Short mmCIF file of C-alpha atoms and ligand atoms in Angstrom, two decimals:
data_model
loop_
_atom_site.label_atom_id
_atom_site.label_comp_id
_atom_site.label_asym_id
_atom_site.label_seq_id
_atom_site.Cartn_x
_atom_site.Cartn_y
_atom_site.Cartn_z
CA MET A 10 -8.21 -2.82 3.11
CA TYR A 11 -9.66 -5.14 5.73
CA ASP A 12 -8.07 -7.59 8.20
CA LEU A 13 -8.81 -11.06 6.87
CA PRO A 14 -9.21 -14.14 9.08
CA THR A 15 -7.01 -17.17 8.51
CA LEU A 16 -9.28 -20.20 8.22
CA GLU A 17 -8.23 -23.85 8.39
CA PRO A 18 -10.12 -26.25 6.09
CA ILE A 19 -11.76 -29.09 8.03
CA ARG A 20 -14.56 -30.10 5.60
CA ARG A 21 -14.48 -31.48 2.08
CA TYR A 22 -16.87 -30.43 -0.67
CA LYS A 23 -16.95 -31.86 -4.18
CA SER A 24 -19.46 -29.38 -5.68
CA ILE A 25 -20.93 -26.05 -4.67
CA ALA A 26 -23.15 -23.46 -6.40
CA VAL A 27 -23.26 -19.67 -6.44
CA LEU A 28 -26.08 -17.26 -7.32
CA THR A 29 -26.83 -13.53 -7.33
CA SER A 30 -30.26 -12.35 -6.16
CA GLY A 31 -32.26 -9.14 -5.63
CA GLY A 32 -31.16 -5.82 -7.10
CA ASP A 33 -27.91 -6.03 -9.05
CA ALA A 34 -24.94 -4.26 -7.48
CA PRO A 35 -21.60 -3.29 -9.10
CA GLY A 36 -19.07 -5.76 -7.74
CA MET A 37 -21.23 -8.87 -7.97
CA ASN A 38 -19.09 -10.09 -10.88
CA PRO A 39 -15.77 -9.92 -8.98
CA ALA A 40 -17.53 -11.64 -6.05
CA ILE A 41 -18.59 -14.54 -8.32
CA ARG A 42 -15.05 -14.71 -9.69
CA GLY A 43 -13.68 -14.78 -6.13
CA VAL A 44 -15.95 -17.71 -5.28
CA VAL A 45 -15.22 -19.65 -8.48
CA ARG A 46 -11.44 -19.25 -8.52
CA THR A 47 -11.08 -20.00 -4.78
CA ALA A 48 -13.28 -23.10 -5.03
CA LEU A 49 -11.34 -24.36 -8.06
CA HIS A 50 -8.08 -23.72 -6.19
CA HIS A 51 -9.38 -26.14 -3.52
CA GLY A 52 -10.43 -28.73 -6.11
CA ILE A 53 -14.16 -28.00 -5.81
CA LYS A 54 -16.47 -28.01 -8.85
CA VAL A 55 -18.55 -24.82 -9.05
CA TYR A 56 -21.98 -24.33 -10.60
CA GLY A 57 -23.54 -20.95 -11.42
CA VAL A 58 -27.29 -20.57 -10.90
CA GLN A 59 -28.94 -18.20 -13.41
CA ARG A 60 -31.41 -15.48 -12.28
CA GLY A 61 -31.16 -15.97 -8.53
CA TYR A 62 -33.75 -18.14 -6.81
CA SER A 63 -35.76 -18.44 -10.06
CA GLY A 64 -32.92 -20.41 -11.61
CA LEU A 65 -32.65 -22.55 -8.49
CA ILE A 66 -36.32 -23.51 -8.74
CA ASN A 67 -36.17 -24.14 -12.50
CA GLY A 68 -32.85 -25.99 -12.42
CA ASP A 69 -31.12 -23.35 -14.57
CA ILE A 70 -27.74 -24.36 -13.18
CA HIS A 71 -24.48 -24.72 -15.16
CA VAL A 72 -20.85 -25.54 -14.46
CA LEU A 73 -18.50 -22.52 -14.26
CA SER A 74 -14.87 -22.64 -15.31
CA SER A 75 -11.90 -20.47 -14.41
CA LYS A 76 -11.90 -19.06 -17.95
CA GLY A 77 -15.65 -18.43 -17.73
CA VAL A 78 -15.04 -15.79 -15.06
CA SER A 79 -12.20 -14.08 -16.93
CA ASN A 80 -12.61 -10.46 -17.95
CA ILE A 81 -15.59 -9.75 -15.66
CA VAL A 82 -14.05 -7.91 -12.66
CA GLN A 83 -14.54 -4.55 -14.35
CA LYS A 84 -18.14 -5.12 -15.46
CA GLY A 85 -21.17 -3.85 -13.56
CA GLY A 86 -24.29 -5.96 -13.05
CA THR A 87 -24.00 -9.72 -12.73
CA PHE A 88 -23.23 -12.11 -15.56
CA LEU A 89 -25.27 -14.80 -13.76
CA LYS A 90 -28.26 -12.39 -14.02
CA SER A 91 -30.40 -11.51 -11.03
CA ALA A 92 -34.11 -11.60 -10.28
CA ARG A 93 -36.71 -11.12 -7.60
CA CYS A 94 -38.61 -14.38 -7.12
CA SER A 95 -41.81 -14.24 -5.08
CA GLU A 96 -42.26 -18.07 -5.15
CA PHE A 97 -39.17 -18.48 -2.96
CA HIS A 98 -41.19 -17.16 -0.02
CA GLN A 99 -42.93 -20.58 0.08
CA ALA A 100 -41.29 -23.41 2.03
CA THR A 101 -42.48 -26.07 -0.47
CA ILE A 102 -40.78 -24.19 -3.31
CA ARG A 103 -37.56 -23.89 -1.29
CA ALA A 104 -37.64 -27.68 -0.73
CA ASN A 105 -38.03 -28.15 -4.49
CA ALA A 106 -35.06 -25.83 -5.08
CA ALA A 107 -32.92 -27.93 -2.73
CA SER A 108 -33.78 -31.07 -4.67
CA GLN A 109 -32.57 -29.38 -7.89
CA LEU A 110 -29.17 -28.90 -6.24
CA ARG A 111 -29.05 -32.42 -4.80
CA LYS A 112 -29.91 -33.89 -8.22
CA LEU A 113 -26.64 -32.39 -9.50
CA GLY A 114 -24.67 -33.50 -6.44
CA ILE A 115 -24.27 -29.90 -5.24
CA GLU A 116 -23.53 -29.88 -1.52
CA ALA A 117 -23.58 -26.16 -0.60
CA LEU A 118 -24.78 -22.79 -1.87
CA ILE A 119 -23.27 -19.30 -1.81
CA VAL A 120 -25.80 -16.46 -2.14
CA ILE A 121 -24.73 -12.94 -3.14
CA GLY A 122 -27.48 -10.40 -2.52
CA GLY A 123 -29.24 -7.98 -0.21
CA ASP A 124 -31.21 -8.30 3.00
CA GLY A 125 -34.13 -10.16 1.40
CA SER A 126 -31.93 -12.60 -0.50
CA LEU A 127 -29.96 -13.46 2.63
CA THR A 128 -33.17 -13.92 4.64
CA GLY A 129 -34.27 -16.41 1.98
CA ALA A 130 -30.84 -18.08 2.23
CA HIS A 131 -31.24 -18.49 5.99
CA LEU A 132 -34.67 -20.14 5.63
CA PHE A 133 -33.33 -22.38 2.87
CA GLU A 134 -30.50 -23.61 5.11
CA GLU A 135 -32.73 -24.08 8.14
CA GLU A 136 -35.35 -26.10 6.27
CA THR A 137 -33.24 -28.17 3.85
CA GLY A 138 -29.99 -28.65 5.79
CA LEU A 139 -27.90 -27.63 2.77
CA PRO A 140 -24.98 -25.46 3.96
CA VAL A 141 -25.31 -21.82 2.87
CA ILE A 142 -22.96 -18.84 3.06
CA GLY A 143 -24.18 -15.30 2.27
CA ILE A 144 -22.21 -12.42 0.74
CA PRO A 145 -23.66 -8.91 1.21
CA GLY A 146 -24.24 -7.43 -2.25
CA THR A 147 -26.44 -4.35 -2.39
CA ILE A 148 -25.99 -0.67 -3.17
CA ASP A 149 -28.17 0.14 -0.11
CA ASN A 150 -25.62 -0.90 2.58
CA ASP A 151 -28.60 -1.68 4.83
CA ILE A 152 -27.62 -5.20 5.96
CA PHE A 153 -27.32 -5.77 9.69
CA GLY A 154 -23.92 -7.03 10.90
CA THR A 155 -21.75 -5.56 8.16
CA ASP A 156 -20.34 -2.04 7.86
CA ASP A 157 -20.00 -2.36 4.10
CA THR A 158 -21.73 -4.08 1.21
CA ILE A 159 -20.59 -4.79 -2.33
CA GLY A 160 -21.75 -2.00 -4.63
CA PHE A 161 -22.26 0.74 -2.04
CA ASP A 162 -19.00 2.59 -2.72
CA THR A 163 -19.59 2.55 -6.48
CA ALA A 164 -23.19 3.76 -6.08
CA VAL A 165 -22.06 6.64 -3.83
CA ASN A 166 -19.52 7.70 -6.45
CA THR A 167 -21.99 7.37 -9.32
CA ALA A 168 -24.51 9.57 -7.50
CA LEU A 169 -21.76 12.11 -6.69
CA ASN A 170 -20.71 12.30 -10.29
CA ALA A 171 -24.28 13.21 -11.27
CA ILE A 172 -24.81 15.66 -8.39
CA ASP A 173 -21.60 17.57 -9.13
CA LYS A 174 -23.04 18.26 -12.59
CA ILE A 175 -26.50 19.10 -11.28
CA ARG A 176 -24.94 21.65 -8.94
CA ASP A 177 -23.65 23.65 -11.91
CA THR A 178 -27.23 24.13 -13.10
CA ALA A 179 -28.49 24.81 -9.56
CA ASP A 180 -25.87 27.59 -9.21
CA SER A 181 -26.49 29.07 -12.65
CA HIS A 182 -30.26 29.23 -12.20
CA GLU A 183 -30.16 30.04 -8.48
CA ARG A 184 -32.48 27.18 -7.70
CA TYR A 185 -32.58 24.29 -5.28
CA PHE A 186 -32.60 20.75 -6.62
CA LEU A 187 -34.22 17.83 -4.86
CA VAL A 188 -32.03 14.90 -5.93
CA GLU A 189 -33.55 11.51 -5.24
CA VAL A 190 -31.18 8.63 -4.54
CA MET A 191 -31.99 4.94 -4.02
CA GLY A 192 -32.05 3.16 -0.69
CA ARG A 193 -35.69 2.11 -0.15
CA SER A 194 -36.37 2.20 3.58
CA SER A 195 -32.81 3.11 4.57
CA GLY A 196 -30.90 6.37 4.34
CA PHE A 197 -27.31 5.07 4.18
CA LEU A 198 -26.81 5.97 0.54
CA ALA A 199 -28.48 9.37 1.02
CA VAL A 200 -26.36 10.31 4.05
CA HIS A 201 -23.05 9.29 2.44
CA VAL A 202 -23.92 10.94 -0.86
CA GLY A 203 -25.23 14.03 0.94
CA ILE A 204 -22.06 14.50 3.01
CA ALA A 205 -19.75 13.84 0.06
CA ALA A 206 -21.72 16.17 -2.24
CA GLY A 207 -21.79 18.96 0.34
CA ALA A 208 -25.59 18.88 0.18
CA GLU A 209 -27.49 21.70 1.87
CA MET A 210 -29.92 19.15 3.34
CA ILE A 211 -30.47 15.38 3.49
CA VAL A 212 -33.91 13.75 3.79
CA VAL A 213 -33.90 10.12 5.00
CA PRO A 214 -36.75 7.64 5.61
CA GLU A 215 -35.62 7.09 9.21
CA PHE A 216 -37.10 10.51 10.08
CA ALA A 217 -40.47 12.00 9.11
CA VAL A 218 -40.25 14.66 6.38
CA ASP A 219 -40.92 18.12 7.86
CA VAL A 220 -41.73 20.34 4.88
CA GLU A 221 -42.15 23.42 7.08
CA ALA A 222 -38.71 22.97 8.66
CA ILE A 223 -37.09 22.46 5.22
CA SER A 224 -38.82 25.56 3.82
CA LEU A 225 -37.90 27.64 6.85
CA GLN A 226 -34.25 26.63 6.57
CA LEU A 227 -34.12 27.59 2.89
CA ALA A 228 -35.69 30.97 3.68
CA THR A 229 -33.24 31.54 6.56
CA SER A 230 -30.25 30.68 4.32
CA LYS A 231 -31.43 33.20 1.75
CA ARG A 232 -32.01 35.92 4.38
CA LYS A 233 -28.50 35.39 5.81
CA GLY A 234 -27.03 35.81 2.33
CA LEU A 235 -25.93 32.17 2.19
CA GLY A 236 -27.33 31.79 -1.31
CA SER A 237 -30.55 30.64 -2.86
CA SER A 238 -29.36 27.53 -4.62
CA GLY A 239 -28.21 24.12 -3.56
CA ILE A 240 -28.75 20.40 -3.35
CA ILE A 241 -31.19 18.54 -1.13
CA VAL A 242 -30.53 14.80 -1.25
CA VAL A 243 -33.71 12.75 -0.73
CA ALA A 244 -33.75 8.98 -0.11
CA GLU A 245 -36.47 7.39 -2.25
CA GLY A 246 -38.21 5.72 0.72
CA ASN A 247 -40.68 2.90 0.28
CA ALA A 248 -43.45 4.97 -1.31
CA PRO A 249 -42.80 5.90 -4.96
CA GLY A 250 -43.18 9.59 -5.83
CA LEU A 251 -41.98 10.94 -2.49
CA THR A 252 -39.61 13.51 -4.00
CA ASN A 253 -42.19 14.91 -6.44
CA ARG A 254 -44.71 15.19 -3.60
CA LEU A 255 -42.11 16.98 -1.48
CA ALA A 256 -41.53 19.48 -4.31
CA GLU A 257 -45.29 20.10 -4.57
CA GLN A 258 -45.56 20.68 -0.82
CA MET A 259 -42.57 23.05 -0.89
CA ALA A 260 -44.32 25.05 -3.61
CA HIS A 261 -47.06 25.81 -1.04
CA HIS A 262 -44.33 27.45 1.06
CA GLY A 263 -43.04 29.59 -1.79
CA HIS A 264 -40.17 27.35 -2.99
CA THR A 265 -39.96 25.86 -6.46
CA PRO A 266 -37.15 23.32 -6.48
CA TYR A 267 -36.28 21.27 -9.55
CA VAL A 268 -36.51 17.50 -9.11
CA SER A 269 -33.90 15.08 -10.39
CA ILE A 270 -34.42 11.35 -9.83
CA LEU A 271 -31.14 9.52 -10.34
CA GLY A 272 -32.83 6.11 -10.58
CA HIS A 273 -31.14 3.08 -12.05
CA ILE A 274 -27.89 4.79 -13.10
CA GLN A 275 -26.91 4.24 -9.45
CA ARG A 276 -26.90 0.46 -9.91
CA GLY A 277 -24.83 0.21 -13.07
CA GLY A 278 -21.32 1.07 -14.17
CA HIS A 279 -17.85 -0.28 -13.52
CA PRO A 280 -17.34 -1.29 -9.89
CA SER A 281 -14.92 0.99 -8.02
CA GLY A 282 -11.51 -0.31 -6.98
CA HIS A 283 -12.80 -0.54 -3.41
CA ASP A 284 -15.78 -2.68 -4.42
CA ARG A 285 -13.64 -4.94 -6.62
CA VAL A 286 -11.24 -5.70 -3.76
CA LEU A 287 -14.06 -6.08 -1.21
CA ALA A 288 -16.00 -8.41 -3.55
CA SER A 289 -12.93 -10.51 -4.40
CA CYS A 290 -12.04 -10.94 -0.70
CA LEU A 291 -15.60 -11.73 0.41
CA GLY A 292 -16.01 -14.21 -2.46
CA ALA A 293 -12.77 -15.98 -1.50
CA LYS A 294 -13.55 -15.96 2.24
CA ALA A 295 -17.08 -17.31 1.64
CA VAL A 296 -15.53 -20.48 0.20
CA GLU A 297 -12.93 -20.66 2.97
CA TYR A 298 -15.61 -20.33 5.66
CA LEU A 299 -17.51 -23.23 4.05
CA LEU A 300 -14.37 -25.36 4.10
CA ALA A 301 -13.77 -24.36 7.73
CA GLY A 302 -17.14 -25.93 8.59
CA TYR A 303 -19.26 -22.78 8.79
CA SER A 304 -22.81 -22.47 7.46
CA ASP A 305 -25.91 -20.27 7.81
CA MET A 306 -23.70 -17.18 8.05
CA MET A 307 -22.74 -14.11 6.05
CA VAL A 308 -19.19 -12.89 5.46
CA GLY A 309 -19.40 -9.31 6.71
CA VAL A 310 -17.12 -6.44 7.61
CA ASN A 311 -16.95 -5.17 11.18
CA GLN A 312 -14.57 -2.39 12.27
CA GLY A 313 -12.09 -3.15 9.53
CA GLN A 314 -12.21 -6.92 9.88
CA VAL A 315 -13.86 -9.59 7.76
CA VAL A 316 -16.08 -11.55 10.17
CA ASP A 317 -18.79 -14.22 10.24
CA VAL A 318 -22.30 -12.99 10.98
CA PRO A 319 -25.12 -15.51 11.70
CA LEU A 320 -27.77 -15.12 8.98
CA ASP A 321 -30.37 -15.40 11.71
CA ASN A 322 -29.26 -11.99 13.03
CA LEU A 323 -30.30 -10.35 9.77
CA THR A 324 -33.88 -11.40 10.33
CA ARG A 325 -33.91 -10.26 13.97
CA TYR A 326 -32.11 -6.93 13.95
CA ARG A 327 -32.17 -3.84 11.81
CA LYS A 328 -29.08 -1.81 10.92
CA GLY A 329 -29.42 1.79 12.06
CA LEU A 330 -27.82 4.96 10.76
CA ASP A 331 -24.78 6.00 12.79
CA PRO A 332 -25.97 8.92 14.98
CA GLU A 333 -22.48 10.48 14.89
CA LEU A 334 -22.54 10.49 11.09
CA LEU A 335 -25.97 12.14 11.16
CA LYS A 336 -24.64 14.72 13.62
CA ILE A 337 -21.78 15.54 11.27
CA ALA A 338 -24.17 15.77 8.31
CA LEU A 339 -26.31 18.27 10.26
CA GLN A 340 -23.30 20.32 11.42
CA LEU A 341 -22.03 20.63 7.87
CA HIS A 342 -25.26 22.16 6.54
CA LYS A 343 -25.15 25.89 5.97
P1 ATP B 5 -31.71 -5.21 -2.67
O1 ATP B 5 -31.12 -4.73 -1.38
O2 ATP B 5 -30.83 -4.88 -3.81
O3 ATP B 5 -33.13 -4.83 -2.88
P2 ATP B 5 -32.58 -7.80 -1.73
O4 ATP B 5 -31.91 -9.12 -1.72
O5 ATP B 5 -32.89 -7.20 -0.38
O6 ATP B 5 -31.69 -6.83 -2.63
P3 ATP B 5 -35.35 -8.46 -2.19
O7 ATP B 5 -36.25 -8.13 -3.34
O8 ATP B 5 -35.78 -8.06 -0.84
O9 ATP B 5 -33.93 -7.87 -2.58
O10 ATP B 5 -35.13 -10.05 -2.16
C1 ATP B 5 -34.65 -10.75 -3.30
C2 ATP B 5 -35.26 -12.12 -3.35
O11 ATP B 5 -34.91 -12.86 -2.16
C3 ATP B 5 -36.79 -12.15 -3.37
O12 ATP B 5 -37.33 -11.92 -4.65
C4 ATP B 5 -37.06 -13.56 -2.88
O13 ATP B 5 -36.82 -14.49 -3.89
C5 ATP B 5 -35.97 -13.73 -1.80
N1 ATP B 5 -36.52 -13.35 -0.49
C6 ATP B 5 -36.64 -12.11 0.03
N2 ATP B 5 -37.20 -12.13 1.26
C7 ATP B 5 -37.47 -13.44 1.52
C8 ATP B 5 -38.08 -14.14 2.60
N3 ATP B 5 -38.52 -13.50 3.70
N4 ATP B 5 -38.21 -15.48 2.50
C9 ATP B 5 -37.77 -16.13 1.41
N5 ATP B 5 -37.19 -15.54 0.36
C10 ATP B 5 -37.04 -14.22 0.39
#
């Protein structure tokens, strides 16, 4: 597991709140539990905000107990519910959300979510002065400043489970499969899944799709006797329908791959052991960082250590794919 910092409490809080926002990720529940149980251990009252920033705006905020977070570590999704909330992009709405917290005497907020959610958290802190700590929770693993995010490991394993089965059909029918995985504008999930699945090719949004090159490589593999079946992992990208369009374009080059879109199965399911431990530690450390006087930061993982990352950095920098990992992925293709 990770090296964890020892943090000395220097600030007192009576009440804090926690919410989950953006796409749900397996491991959000153990992260909430980590926050709640650690806060209670330090004598802090904890509120849960329902449906992310929507619940903050509407005042859908309720006290959480130690028992209330029992029996949730193994459950996917988030029992606090999650949502995307376009109103939170407006500063006036964020000010209104802060007044909902202040009305209840809540002095700080912990936000569990992806890039967008943590950007919102940063603006919220900057404008309202309420201390905020972010916890990276997304299956995409695309958050700057952290090597890992809650839900990524589970999503990789869920996709692998499906691809191992798809490969049986690909082999039997001597066909290629284009398997679409999630990840929006980032290829982290695709590259990890592709390497672990022994994919014949990986298509990521960071590089333009070259249909001719893909078709040529399939033809070359066949000519060399390397087989005429396999798996091509495709990251969904920002434009829906990319994988079906790719299949149509490949048909113009004489290839007729099947398409399998894994979709939302990648978000659900029991969190892996790795994600449960990561989520529990990040939840606990989020509270400890608050007590140590930190704010406007995310608890991240850097080279095996749990670290503090200024939320501001998430808005200024973009996490890139590791070129060495890409090199390995390319070398391992047939
Ligand atoms: P995932 O990685 O799973 O998609 P995410 O947190 O990146 O999660 P988004 O849809 O980008 O998902 O953001 C979730 C919510 O965070 C938005 O619906 C909105 O309420 C808030 N949010 C996102 N970006 C901003 C922003 N620039 N300013 C204020 N709030 C934002």
